[in-house]
Structure formats: structure tokens, C-alpha cells
mmCIF file of C-alpha atoms and ligand atoms in Angstrom:
data_model
loop_
_atom_site.group_PDB
_atom_site.id
_atom_site.type_symbol
_atom_site.label_atom_id
_atom_site.label_comp_id
_atom_site.label_asym_id
_atom_site.label_seq_id
_atom_site.Cartn_x
_atom_site.Cartn_y
_atom_site.Cartn_z
ATOM 1 C CA MET A 1203 24.184 -21.733 -11.129
ATOM 2 C CA SER A 1204 23.529 -18.446 -9.223
ATOM 3 C CA ARG A 1205 26.251 -16.958 -7.410
ATOM 4 C CA ILE A 1206 23.758 -15.751 -4.765
ATOM 5 C CA LYS A 1207 24.581 -17.677 -1.364
ATOM 6 C CA LYS A 1208 22.997 -15.343 1.197
ATOM 7 C CA ILE A 1209 19.903 -12.874 0.850
ATOM 8 C CA GLY A 1210 18.688 -10.257 3.077
ATOM 9 C CA VAL A 1211 14.804 -9.506 3.591
ATOM 10 C CA LEU A 1212 13.632 -6.205 4.811
ATOM 11 C CA THR A 1213 10.174 -4.065 5.095
ATOM 12 C CA SER A 1214 10.410 -0.697 4.361
ATOM 13 C CA GLY A 1215 7.748 2.434 4.262
ATOM 14 C CA GLY A 1216 4.537 2.045 5.596
ATOM 15 C CA ASP A 1217 3.622 -1.376 6.943
ATOM 16 C CA ALA A 1218 0.762 -3.303 5.328
ATOM 17 C CA PRO A 1219 -1.149 -6.536 6.268
ATOM 18 C CA GLY A 1220 0.279 -9.389 4.707
ATOM 19 C CA MET A 1221 4.045 -8.074 4.994
ATOM 20 C CA ASN A 1222 4.714 -10.919 7.458
ATOM 21 C CA ALA A 1223 3.305 -13.616 4.935
ATOM 22 C CA ALA A 1224 5.698 -12.083 2.526
ATOM 23 C CA ILE A 1225 8.458 -12.649 4.872
ATOM 24 C CA ARG A 1226 7.501 -15.997 5.502
ATOM 25 C CA ALA A 1227 7.457 -16.725 1.762
ATOM 26 C CA VAL A 1228 10.912 -15.521 1.193
ATOM 27 C CA VAL A 1229 12.468 -17.006 4.464
ATOM 28 C CA ARG A 1230 11.090 -20.438 3.559
ATOM 29 C CA THR A 1231 11.878 -20.348 -0.118
ATOM 30 C CA ALA A 1232 15.488 -19.315 0.477
ATOM 31 C CA ILE A 1233 15.949 -22.053 2.735
ATOM 32 C CA TYR A 1234 14.291 -24.819 0.441
ATOM 33 C CA ASN A 1235 16.931 -23.364 -2.433
ATOM 34 C CA LYS A 1236 19.783 -23.820 0.283
ATOM 35 C CA LEU A 1237 20.271 -20.135 0.374
ATOM 36 C CA GLU A 1238 20.959 -18.373 3.805
ATOM 37 C CA VAL A 1239 18.673 -15.727 4.860
ATOM 38 C CA VAL A 1240 18.937 -12.744 7.068
ATOM 39 C CA GLY A 1241 16.339 -10.444 8.310
ATOM 40 C CA VAL A 1242 17.116 -6.904 8.182
ATOM 41 C CA LYS A 1243 15.240 -4.766 11.071
ATOM 42 C CA GLN A 1244 13.845 -1.551 10.445
ATOM 43 C CA GLY A 1245 14.047 -1.282 6.604
ATOM 44 C CA TYR A 1246 17.041 0.643 5.140
ATOM 45 C CA GLU A 1247 17.993 1.827 8.716
ATOM 46 C CA GLY A 1248 18.803 -1.616 9.620
ATOM 47 C CA LEU A 1249 21.081 -2.128 6.417
ATOM 48 C CA ILE A 1250 22.862 1.065 7.441
ATOM 49 C CA HIS A 1251 23.481 -0.120 11.166
ATOM 50 C CA GLY A 1252 24.054 -3.751 10.401
ATOM 51 C CA ASP A 1253 20.972 -4.752 12.318
ATOM 52 C CA PHE A 1254 21.052 -8.289 10.902
ATOM 53 C CA GLN A 1255 19.287 -11.417 12.287
ATOM 54 C CA ASN A 1256 19.719 -14.998 10.831
ATOM 55 C CA MET A 1257 16.348 -16.412 9.846
ATOM 56 C CA GLU A 1258 15.250 -20.114 10.411
ATOM 57 C CA SER A 1259 12.291 -21.644 9.102
ATOM 58 C CA HIS A 1260 10.830 -21.442 12.800
ATOM 59 C CA ASP A 1261 11.659 -17.872 13.060
ATOM 60 C CA VAL A 1262 8.707 -17.367 10.732
ATOM 61 C CA SER A 1263 6.214 -19.796 12.179
ATOM 62 C CA ASN A 1264 2.821 -18.390 13.471
ATOM 63 C CA ILE A 1265 3.255 -15.073 11.501
ATOM 64 C CA ILE A 1266 1.019 -15.537 8.304
ATOM 65 C CA GLN A 1267 -1.877 -14.265 10.073
ATOM 66 C CA ARG A 1268 -0.167 -11.385 11.890
ATOM 67 C CA GLY A 1269 -0.560 -7.534 10.695
ATOM 68 C CA GLY A 1270 2.302 -5.258 11.156
ATOM 69 C CA THR A 1271 5.884 -6.601 10.143
ATOM 70 C CA ILE A 1272 8.117 -8.971 12.614
ATOM 71 C CA LEU A 1273 11.027 -7.016 11.032
ATOM 72 C CA CYS A 1274 9.595 -3.741 11.764
ATOM 73 C CA SER A 1275 9.630 -0.842 9.092
ATOM 74 C CA ALA A 1276 11.210 2.725 8.869
ATOM 75 C CA ARG A 1277 11.436 5.585 6.162
ATOM 76 C CA SER A 1278 15.003 6.078 6.196
ATOM 77 C CA GLU A 1279 16.451 9.762 5.567
ATOM 78 C CA GLU A 1280 20.089 8.380 5.767
ATOM 79 C CA PHE A 1281 19.556 5.917 2.798
ATOM 80 C CA ARG A 1282 18.568 8.780 0.751
ATOM 81 C CA GLY A 1283 22.265 10.047 0.789
ATOM 82 C CA ALA A 1284 25.098 8.445 -0.890
ATOM 83 C CA GLU A 1285 26.981 8.134 2.397
ATOM 84 C CA GLY A 1286 24.126 6.252 3.935
ATOM 85 C CA ARG A 1287 24.065 3.834 1.229
ATOM 86 C CA LYS A 1288 27.915 3.423 1.331
ATOM 87 C CA LYS A 1289 27.512 2.188 4.794
ATOM 88 C CA ALA A 1290 24.606 -0.236 3.946
ATOM 89 C CA HIS A 1291 26.855 -1.492 1.130
ATOM 90 C CA ASP A 1292 29.741 -1.901 3.616
ATOM 91 C CA GLN A 1293 27.404 -3.677 6.324
ATOM 92 C CA MET A 1294 26.298 -6.025 3.427
ATOM 93 C CA VAL A 1295 29.954 -6.795 2.534
ATOM 94 C CA ALA A 1296 30.827 -7.640 5.955
ATOM 95 C CA ALA A 1297 27.893 -9.820 6.567
ATOM 96 C CA LYS A 1298 28.113 -11.465 3.321
ATOM 97 C CA ILE A 1299 24.965 -10.790 2.109
ATOM 98 C CA ASP A 1300 24.655 -11.043 -1.780
ATOM 99 C CA ALA A 1301 21.384 -9.785 -2.572
ATOM 100 C CA LEU A 1302 18.365 -8.145 -1.226
ATOM 101 C CA ILE A 1303 14.726 -8.444 -1.100
ATOM 102 C CA VAL A 1304 12.692 -5.327 -0.337
ATOM 103 C CA ILE A 1305 9.191 -5.148 0.610
ATOM 104 C CA GLY A 1306 7.352 -1.808 0.341
ATOM 105 C CA GLY A 1307 6.242 1.035 -1.857
ATOM 106 C CA ASP A 1308 7.669 3.356 -4.637
ATOM 107 C CA GLY A 1309 9.801 5.236 -1.935
ATOM 108 C CA THR A 1310 11.314 1.690 -1.141
ATOM 109 C CA PHE A 1311 11.939 0.957 -4.731
ATOM 110 C CA SER A 1312 13.304 4.489 -5.547
ATOM 111 C CA GLY A 1313 16.107 3.853 -2.814
ATOM 112 C CA ALA A 1314 16.798 0.127 -4.034
ATOM 113 C CA ARG A 1315 16.927 1.452 -7.697
ATOM 114 C CA ILE A 1316 19.855 4.038 -6.910
ATOM 115 C CA PHE A 1317 21.518 1.308 -4.361
ATOM 116 C CA THR A 1318 21.653 -1.243 -7.614
ATOM 117 C CA GLN A 1319 23.075 1.475 -9.878
ATOM 118 C CA GLU A 1320 25.820 2.361 -7.257
ATOM 119 C CA TYR A 1321 26.627 -1.057 -6.331
ATOM 120 C CA ASP A 1322 26.842 -4.617 -7.637
ATOM 121 C CA ILE A 1323 24.045 -5.852 -5.471
ATOM 122 C CA PRO A 1324 20.742 -7.451 -7.060
ATOM 123 C CA VAL A 1325 17.642 -6.097 -5.516
ATOM 124 C CA VAL A 1326 13.997 -7.616 -6.105
ATOM 125 C CA GLY A 1327 11.170 -5.724 -4.711
ATOM 126 C CA ILE A 1328 7.683 -6.975 -3.725
ATOM 127 C CA PRO A 1329 5.066 -4.283 -3.591
ATOM 128 C CA GLY A 1330 3.412 -3.889 -0.045
ATOM 129 C CA THR A 1331 1.283 -0.921 0.612
ATOM 130 C CA ILE A 1332 -2.230 -0.394 1.375
ATOM 131 C CA ASP A 1333 -2.387 2.207 -1.474
ATOM 132 C CA ASN A 1334 -2.141 -0.117 -4.326
ATOM 133 C CA ASP A 1335 -0.660 2.715 -6.256
ATOM 134 C CA LEU A 1336 2.546 0.572 -7.989
ATOM 135 C CA TYR A 1337 2.528 0.390 -11.657
ATOM 136 C CA GLY A 1338 3.082 -2.954 -12.708
ATOM 137 C CA THR A 1339 1.191 -4.881 -10.230
ATOM 138 C CA ASP A 1340 -2.737 -5.116 -9.906
ATOM 139 C CA TYR A 1341 -2.543 -5.679 -6.318
ATOM 140 C CA THR A 1342 -0.040 -4.758 -3.588
ATOM 141 C CA ILE A 1343 0.325 -6.590 -0.478
ATOM 142 C CA GLY A 1344 -2.194 -5.130 2.283
ATOM 143 C CA TYR A 1345 -4.506 -3.462 -0.081
ATOM 144 C CA ASP A 1346 -7.369 -6.043 0.044
ATOM 145 C CA THR A 1347 -7.151 -6.287 3.951
ATOM 146 C CA ALA A 1348 -7.432 -2.401 4.280
ATOM 147 C CA LEU A 1349 -10.178 -2.280 1.807
ATOM 148 C CA ASN A 1350 -12.163 -4.468 4.083
ATOM 149 C CA THR A 1351 -11.137 -2.690 7.211
ATOM 150 C CA VAL A 1352 -12.475 0.484 5.610
ATOM 151 C CA ILE A 1353 -15.936 -0.946 4.612
ATOM 152 C CA GLU A 1354 -16.275 -2.705 7.937
ATOM 153 C CA ALA A 1355 -16.001 0.824 9.599
ATOM 154 C CA VAL A 1356 -18.030 2.678 7.099
ATOM 155 C CA ASP A 1357 -20.968 -0.176 7.755
ATOM 156 C CA LYS A 1358 -20.818 0.639 11.144
ATOM 157 C CA ILE A 1359 -20.690 4.595 10.536
ATOM 158 C CA ARG A 1360 -23.848 4.204 8.305
ATOM 159 C CA ASP A 1361 -25.685 2.688 11.192
ATOM 160 C CA THR A 1362 -25.073 5.691 13.259
ATOM 161 C CA ALA A 1363 -25.599 8.113 10.278
ATOM 162 C CA SER A 1364 -29.001 6.692 9.457
ATOM 163 C CA ALA A 1365 -30.132 6.696 13.331
ATOM 164 C CA HIS A 1366 -29.357 10.505 13.699
ATOM 165 C CA ASN A 1367 -30.364 11.328 9.859
ATOM 166 C CA ARG A 1368 -26.769 12.791 9.392
ATOM 167 C CA LEU A 1369 -24.372 13.210 6.490
ATOM 168 C CA PHE A 1370 -20.833 11.775 6.987
ATOM 169 C CA PHE A 1371 -17.687 12.838 5.201
ATOM 170 C CA ILE A 1372 -15.395 9.742 5.779
ATOM 171 C CA GLU A 1373 -11.634 10.285 4.960
ATOM 172 C CA VAL A 1374 -9.594 7.405 3.814
ATOM 173 C CA MET A 1375 -5.851 6.901 3.293
ATOM 174 C CA GLY A 1376 -3.866 6.393 -0.214
ATOM 175 C CA ARG A 1377 -1.567 9.251 -0.202
ATOM 176 C CA ASP A 1378 -2.031 10.861 -3.675
ATOM 177 C CA ALA A 1379 -3.819 7.960 -4.877
ATOM 178 C CA GLY A 1380 -7.720 7.035 -4.997
ATOM 179 C CA PHE A 1381 -7.598 3.338 -5.239
ATOM 180 C CA LEU A 1382 -8.752 2.700 -1.625
ATOM 181 C CA ALA A 1383 -11.204 5.246 -1.675
ATOM 182 C CA LEU A 1384 -12.825 4.462 -4.880
ATOM 183 C CA ARG A 1385 -13.065 0.587 -4.203
ATOM 184 C CA SER A 1386 -14.253 1.264 -0.696
ATOM 185 C CA GLY A 1387 -16.672 3.761 -1.624
ATOM 186 C CA ILE A 1388 -18.158 1.537 -3.979
ATOM 187 C CA ALA A 1389 -18.353 -1.490 -1.965
ATOM 188 C CA ALA A 1390 -19.594 0.683 1.072
ATOM 189 C CA GLY A 1391 -22.555 2.078 -1.340
ATOM 190 C CA ALA A 1392 -21.238 5.609 -0.787
ATOM 191 C CA GLU A 1393 -23.310 8.646 -1.904
ATOM 192 C CA ALA A 1394 -20.507 10.204 -3.372
ATOM 193 C CA ILE A 1395 -16.590 9.400 -3.599
ATOM 194 C CA LEU A 1396 -14.069 12.302 -3.964
ATOM 195 C CA ILE A 1397 -10.342 10.950 -5.173
ATOM 196 C CA PRO A 1398 -7.602 13.010 -6.589
ATOM 197 C CA GLU A 1399 -7.556 10.962 -10.034
ATOM 198 C CA ARG A 1400 -11.156 12.931 -10.916
ATOM 199 C CA GLN A 1401 -11.648 16.277 -9.502
ATOM 200 C CA THR A 1402 -15.510 16.669 -8.190
ATOM 201 C CA HIS A 1403 -16.628 20.427 -8.177
ATOM 202 C CA LEU A 1404 -18.234 21.516 -4.921
ATOM 203 C CA LYS A 1405 -21.414 22.095 -7.057
ATOM 204 C CA ASP A 1406 -21.532 18.567 -8.386
ATOM 205 C CA LEU A 1407 -21.124 17.397 -4.882
ATOM 206 C CA GLU A 1408 -24.073 19.577 -3.878
ATOM 207 C CA ARG A 1409 -26.240 18.188 -6.833
ATOM 208 C CA TYR A 1410 -25.362 14.577 -5.974
ATOM 209 C CA LEU A 1411 -26.260 15.236 -2.264
ATOM 210 C CA ALA A 1412 -29.467 17.139 -3.242
ATOM 211 C CA LYS A 1413 -30.685 14.578 -5.481
ATOM 212 C CA GLY A 1414 -30.267 11.716 -2.754
ATOM 213 C CA TYR A 1415 -31.965 13.871 -0.242
ATOM 214 C CA THR A 1416 -34.945 14.642 -2.488
ATOM 215 C CA ALA A 1417 -35.306 11.067 -3.381
ATOM 216 C CA HIS A 1418 -36.195 10.703 0.619
ATOM 217 C CA LYS A 1419 -32.653 9.883 1.616
ATOM 218 C CA THR A 1420 -32.215 11.139 5.062
ATOM 219 C CA SER A 1421 -28.475 10.269 5.775
ATOM 220 C CA GLY A 1422 -25.435 9.788 3.710
ATOM 221 C CA ILE A 1423 -21.649 8.907 3.396
ATOM 222 C CA VAL A 1424 -19.424 10.747 1.295
ATOM 223 C CA ILE A 1425 -15.791 8.947 0.924
ATOM 224 C CA VAL A 1426 -12.921 11.468 0.702
ATOM 225 C CA ALA A 1427 -9.549 10.249 -0.443
ATOM 226 C CA GLU A 1428 -6.788 12.087 2.111
ATOM 227 C CA GLY A 1429 -5.188 12.972 -1.552
ATOM 228 C CA ASP A 1430 -8.085 14.532 -2.855
ATOM 229 C CA LYS A 1431 -7.638 18.013 -4.222
ATOM 230 C CA SER A 1432 -10.826 19.401 -2.178
ATOM 231 C CA GLY A 1433 -8.551 19.503 0.952
ATOM 232 C CA GLY A 1434 -9.543 16.630 2.847
ATOM 233 C CA ALA A 1435 -12.786 15.758 4.670
ATOM 234 C CA TYR A 1436 -12.895 18.480 7.382
ATOM 235 C CA THR A 1437 -12.433 21.125 4.329
ATOM 236 C CA ILE A 1438 -15.020 19.993 2.071
ATOM 237 C CA ALA A 1439 -17.301 19.083 5.113
ATOM 238 C CA SER A 1440 -17.222 22.843 6.191
ATOM 239 C CA GLU A 1441 -17.857 24.001 2.681
ATOM 240 C CA ILE A 1442 -20.822 21.963 2.231
ATOM 241 C CA GLY A 1443 -21.893 22.777 6.200
ATOM 242 C CA LYS A 1444 -21.877 26.662 5.321
ATOM 243 C CA LYS A 1445 -23.996 26.441 2.116
ATOM 244 C CA HIS A 1446 -26.476 23.652 3.408
ATOM 245 C CA PRO A 1447 -27.081 24.030 6.819
ATOM 246 C CA GLU A 1448 -30.119 21.578 6.730
ATOM 247 C CA TYR A 1449 -27.649 18.872 6.552
ATOM 248 C CA ASP A 1450 -26.588 17.658 10.099
ATOM 249 C CA ILE A 1451 -22.693 16.891 9.257
ATOM 250 C CA ARG A 1452 -20.078 14.739 10.882
ATOM 251 C CA VAL A 1453 -16.470 13.834 9.827
ATOM 252 C CA SER A 1454 -14.651 10.810 10.655
ATOM 253 C CA VAL A 1455 -11.032 10.389 9.664
ATOM 254 C CA LEU A 1456 -10.084 6.637 9.741
ATOM 255 C CA GLY A 1457 -6.573 7.166 9.932
ATOM 256 C CA HIS A 1458 -3.851 4.434 11.133
ATOM 257 C CA MET A 1459 -6.494 1.721 11.808
ATOM 258 C CA GLN A 1460 -6.457 1.183 8.093
ATOM 259 C CA ARG A 1461 -3.188 -0.245 8.312
ATOM 260 C CA GLY A 1462 -3.328 -2.736 10.890
ATOM 261 C CA GLY A 1463 -5.133 -5.878 11.483
ATOM 262 C CA SER A 1464 -4.987 -9.942 10.387
ATOM 263 C CA PRO A 1465 -4.427 -10.022 6.464
ATOM 264 C CA SER A 1466 -7.393 -11.239 4.667
ATOM 265 C CA ALA A 1467 -6.714 -14.633 2.763
ATOM 266 C CA PHE A 1468 -6.149 -12.684 -0.876
ATOM 267 C CA ASP A 1469 -3.477 -10.817 0.811
ATOM 268 C CA ARG A 1470 -1.709 -13.949 2.533
ATOM 269 C CA VAL A 1471 -1.918 -15.880 -0.696
ATOM 270 C CA THR A 1472 -0.652 -12.739 -2.771
ATOM 271 C CA ALA A 1473 2.176 -12.574 -0.360
ATOM 272 C CA SER A 1474 3.189 -16.049 -0.397
ATOM 273 C CA THR A 1475 2.863 -16.036 -4.300
ATOM 274 C CA LEU A 1476 5.159 -13.029 -4.386
ATOM 275 C CA GLY A 1477 7.612 -14.022 -1.709
ATOM 276 C CA VAL A 1478 8.463 -17.205 -3.914
ATOM 277 C CA ALA A 1479 8.604 -15.293 -7.129
ATOM 278 C CA ALA A 1480 11.134 -12.774 -5.613
ATOM 279 C CA VAL A 1481 13.379 -15.743 -4.403
ATOM 280 C CA ASP A 1482 12.990 -17.125 -7.776
ATOM 281 C CA ALA A 1483 13.956 -14.087 -9.627
ATOM 282 C CA LEU A 1484 16.795 -13.577 -7.818
ATOM 283 C CA LEU A 1485 18.179 -17.189 -8.562
ATOM 284 C CA ASP A 1486 17.370 -16.225 -12.283
ATOM 285 C CA ASP A 1487 19.763 -13.189 -11.909
ATOM 286 C CA GLN A 1488 17.325 -10.758 -11.834
ATOM 287 C CA LYS A 1489 18.914 -7.334 -10.492
ATOM 288 C CA SER A 1490 16.454 -4.302 -10.221
ATOM 289 C CA ILE A 1491 13.061 -5.349 -10.505
ATOM 290 C CA MET A 1492 9.637 -5.833 -8.561
ATOM 291 C CA VAL A 1493 7.623 -8.869 -8.977
ATOM 292 C CA GLY A 1494 3.836 -8.196 -9.197
ATOM 293 C CA ILE A 1495 0.591 -9.907 -10.028
ATOM 294 C CA VAL A 1496 -0.986 -8.680 -13.403
ATOM 295 C CA ASN A 1497 -4.162 -10.605 -14.722
ATOM 296 C CA GLY A 1498 -3.697 -13.289 -12.363
ATOM 297 C CA GLU A 1499 0.030 -14.409 -13.005
ATOM 298 C CA VAL A 1500 3.114 -13.475 -11.630
ATOM 299 C CA SER A 1501 4.707 -10.475 -13.409
ATOM 300 C CA GLN A 1502 8.096 -8.617 -13.395
ATOM 301 C CA VAL A 1503 8.698 -5.028 -14.125
ATOM 302 C CA SER A 1504 11.812 -2.829 -13.615
ATOM 303 C CA PHE A 1505 12.161 -0.642 -10.806
ATOM 304 C CA ASN A 1506 12.610 1.922 -13.484
ATOM 305 C CA LYS A 1507 9.228 1.390 -14.843
ATOM 306 C CA THR A 1508 7.241 1.146 -11.835
ATOM 307 C CA ILE A 1509 8.769 4.286 -10.046
ATOM 308 C CA LYS A 1510 8.409 6.546 -13.439
ATOM 309 C CA ASN A 1511 4.743 5.484 -14.598
ATOM 310 C CA ARG A 1512 1.644 6.392 -12.559
ATOM 311 C CA LYS A 1513 -0.867 3.482 -12.217
ATOM 312 C CA LYS A 1514 -4.265 4.496 -13.437
ATOM 313 C CA VAL A 1515 -7.492 3.732 -11.648
ATOM 314 C CA LYS A 1516 -9.965 1.449 -13.604
ATOM 315 C CA GLU A 1517 -11.891 3.179 -16.182
ATOM 316 C CA SER A 1518 -14.950 0.740 -15.416
ATOM 317 C CA LEU A 1519 -14.955 1.583 -11.489
ATOM 318 C CA LEU A 1520 -15.008 5.386 -12.285
ATOM 319 C CA THR A 1521 -18.026 4.524 -14.710
ATOM 320 C CA ILE A 1522 -19.572 2.486 -12.024
ATOM 321 C CA ASN A 1523 -18.971 5.218 -9.543
ATOM 322 C CA ASP A 1524 -20.497 7.882 -11.862
ATOM 323 C CA ILE A 1525 -23.559 6.077 -12.482
ATOM 324 C CA LEU A 1526 -24.185 5.281 -8.885
ATOM 325 C CA SER A 1527 -23.339 8.629 -7.089
ATOM 326 C CA ILE A 1528 -26.189 10.355 -8.973
HETATM 327 O O1 F6P B 1093 1.623 4.512 2.117
HETATM 328 C C1 F6P B 1093 0.686 4.046 3.190
HETATM 329 C C2 F6P B 1093 0.189 5.194 4.124
HETATM 330 O O2 F6P B 1093 -0.567 4.742 5.024
HETATM 331 C C3 F6P B 1093 -0.495 6.414 3.137
HETATM 332 O O3 F6P B 1093 -1.757 5.556 2.800
HETATM 333 C C4 F6P B 1093 -0.542 7.608 4.142
HETATM 334 O O4 F6P B 1093 -0.715 8.485 3.390
HETATM 335 C C5 F6P B 1093 0.884 7.271 4.705
HETATM 336 O O5 F6P B 1093 1.170 6.225 4.618
HETATM 337 C C6 F6P B 1093 0.939 7.769 6.442
HETATM 338 O O6 F6P B 1093 2.161 7.742 6.732
HETATM 339 P P1 F6P B 1093 2.560 7.727 8.097
HETATM 340 O O7 F6P B 1093 2.269 6.317 8.778
HETATM 341 O O8 F6P B 1093 4.051 7.904 8.001
HETATM 342 O O9 F6P B 1093 1.855 8.874 8.779
#
């Protein structure tokens, strides 16, 4: 019999579509298992300040389809310090919260890992970030929706690019990882994709573009991951522009629109699956792990492992990119 009676749930770091579906799943699974559940507002900030809200089943009605997070999110500086974490622990003790479920990315899990080392509080993580950059899960909640948002935007840009015979450099998010850029670039048929995991030299990019243009292409799309070593879409566009005045170049930085919108069916199902798995893991006395999806099945990985290891982009996608971006 688990000693856990009351759990807290929070969302932290950059929001991602599907976080609400995960909150809904956590709340309803907790209630199903006769546990009390409180929502913590604004991530670890709310934990430090005791910003708690008792959650009932109806509190999570009508949210599965909504982007953002009803609990709000933050990147808490104070929780990075021992003092902040002590305040958070005191608030949890006062509110009789026995365990936590944190939905977020690696910053969220780094905080959770230290917290579980310092205090005897079980914490389970659910991967929620559009970047998909977490080791130990094939997908993070929000990634699929963001991908679809990106390709919808790129398809629209392509219409105007071909109408004006222009070459567009489109910058997509992903922090220091290229998952979003690589997959969206392939899905949108980009002429070239620049990602941090594989350096593309200016000369190679010039060669790809020249090939396309001699093959009678009059417009083109280059997807640039924000973390790419070339310095971002504006920098690379200006370098190409200086050497090739024959191209009519424009730059588009997609920005935070990539984080918004109603989650895709895939993200809703992943979020629902992982919300249930996270509560189950707590009831199974897990303490410091992230639940994820590997080869279609629910997996568990320690916070230690997911933080220390870097997830690799799929080799097969890199090969496809190499073939198609000639
Ligand atoms: O981690 C999600 C993410 O959207 C990254 O892709 C991006 O680099 C970062 O967050 C932006 O953070 P902020 O919203 O704080 O500017």
C-alpha cells in the first residue's frame, strides 16, 4: 500500500501544446485512485509561494483541446537555490502534499532531481516541450503539434516564395537541438535544413542552392534551427546574400507561434497516456524518474539519465535529409 495520499502537479519551463491534456490525465487518474490532487500555479514559483489549488474532476473539464497550460508556467530562478527549495519543501509539508508530478523539459527535471536528493519527496516527470530534446523518450508532449504548426507556416511561405521567385530562410525553435527543424524541413520539402547536430558549411549550402537553381527552381526554402552554429537565419541569409546577389532573399523567424495552438491527436493521446503512467509510477513507489514513450510503449528513465545523456537525432532522418537536399 503506497503512503501517498495527496499529490501536486505543476507545469514548468516553456509551455507546450498538450500540457493541459497531461494535467487532466494526472488529476483524473489521481481521483480514480482515491488520491487528493492539487494544482501548483506557475511551476516551481508556485511551490515556493504555496500557490496551490485543490483540483476536482470538473476543474479539468474542457481543457484537453486547449494549448498553453491552465496552471501557467515559469522558469524559477529562486528554485535553483537551496533556500528556494527549502521554502518549497516547507510549503509542501504545510499543505500535506506527499509527492509531485512535474511536466516540462530538462530544466524542470534538473530542479526535480536536486529536490528529491535533498528531501524525501517522490517526484515523477512527464516530458513536455516542443523541442523533443529529452533522452529516454521518443516523443515529448507538444512536439507533434509544433511540427504541424511549422509545416503549415512553411507551406504558406512557400506560396509567396514561388509567387516572387524568392529564397526564404526560415528559423524554427528547438533551443540547441534540431529535432523540430529536421523533421519539419523534411515534411515541408525544404531545399536545405541547418541543424546544430550536423554542421553545414557555407560552401555546401551554396552548392545545394546552386544545384536547385540550375535545375530550374526559382524559389527555395532553407530551414534553420535556432541553435544552428551558423548564427541564425538572419546571419546565414546575409552571408549567402553577399555572395549571391542573384537570389532575392527573405528571412522569417517563426518564434512563439510554434508553442501555441490546440494539441494534435497524437499529443493528446501521448499526454493522456503519460499522465496515467506518472500517477501509476508514484503509486508504485518510484521517486526520481521521467515517464516516456519508447517504441510505442510507456518507459521509465531516471532523472539522472535523462539529464546526463543527450538524445541523438535519428540517423535515418539525417540520411533522408542528405539525399533530398542535393
Ligand atoms: O524549450 C522550448 C523553447 O520554445 C525553445 O524552443 C526556445 O529556445 C525557448 O523555449 C524560448 O524560451 P522563451 O519562451 O523563454 O523565450
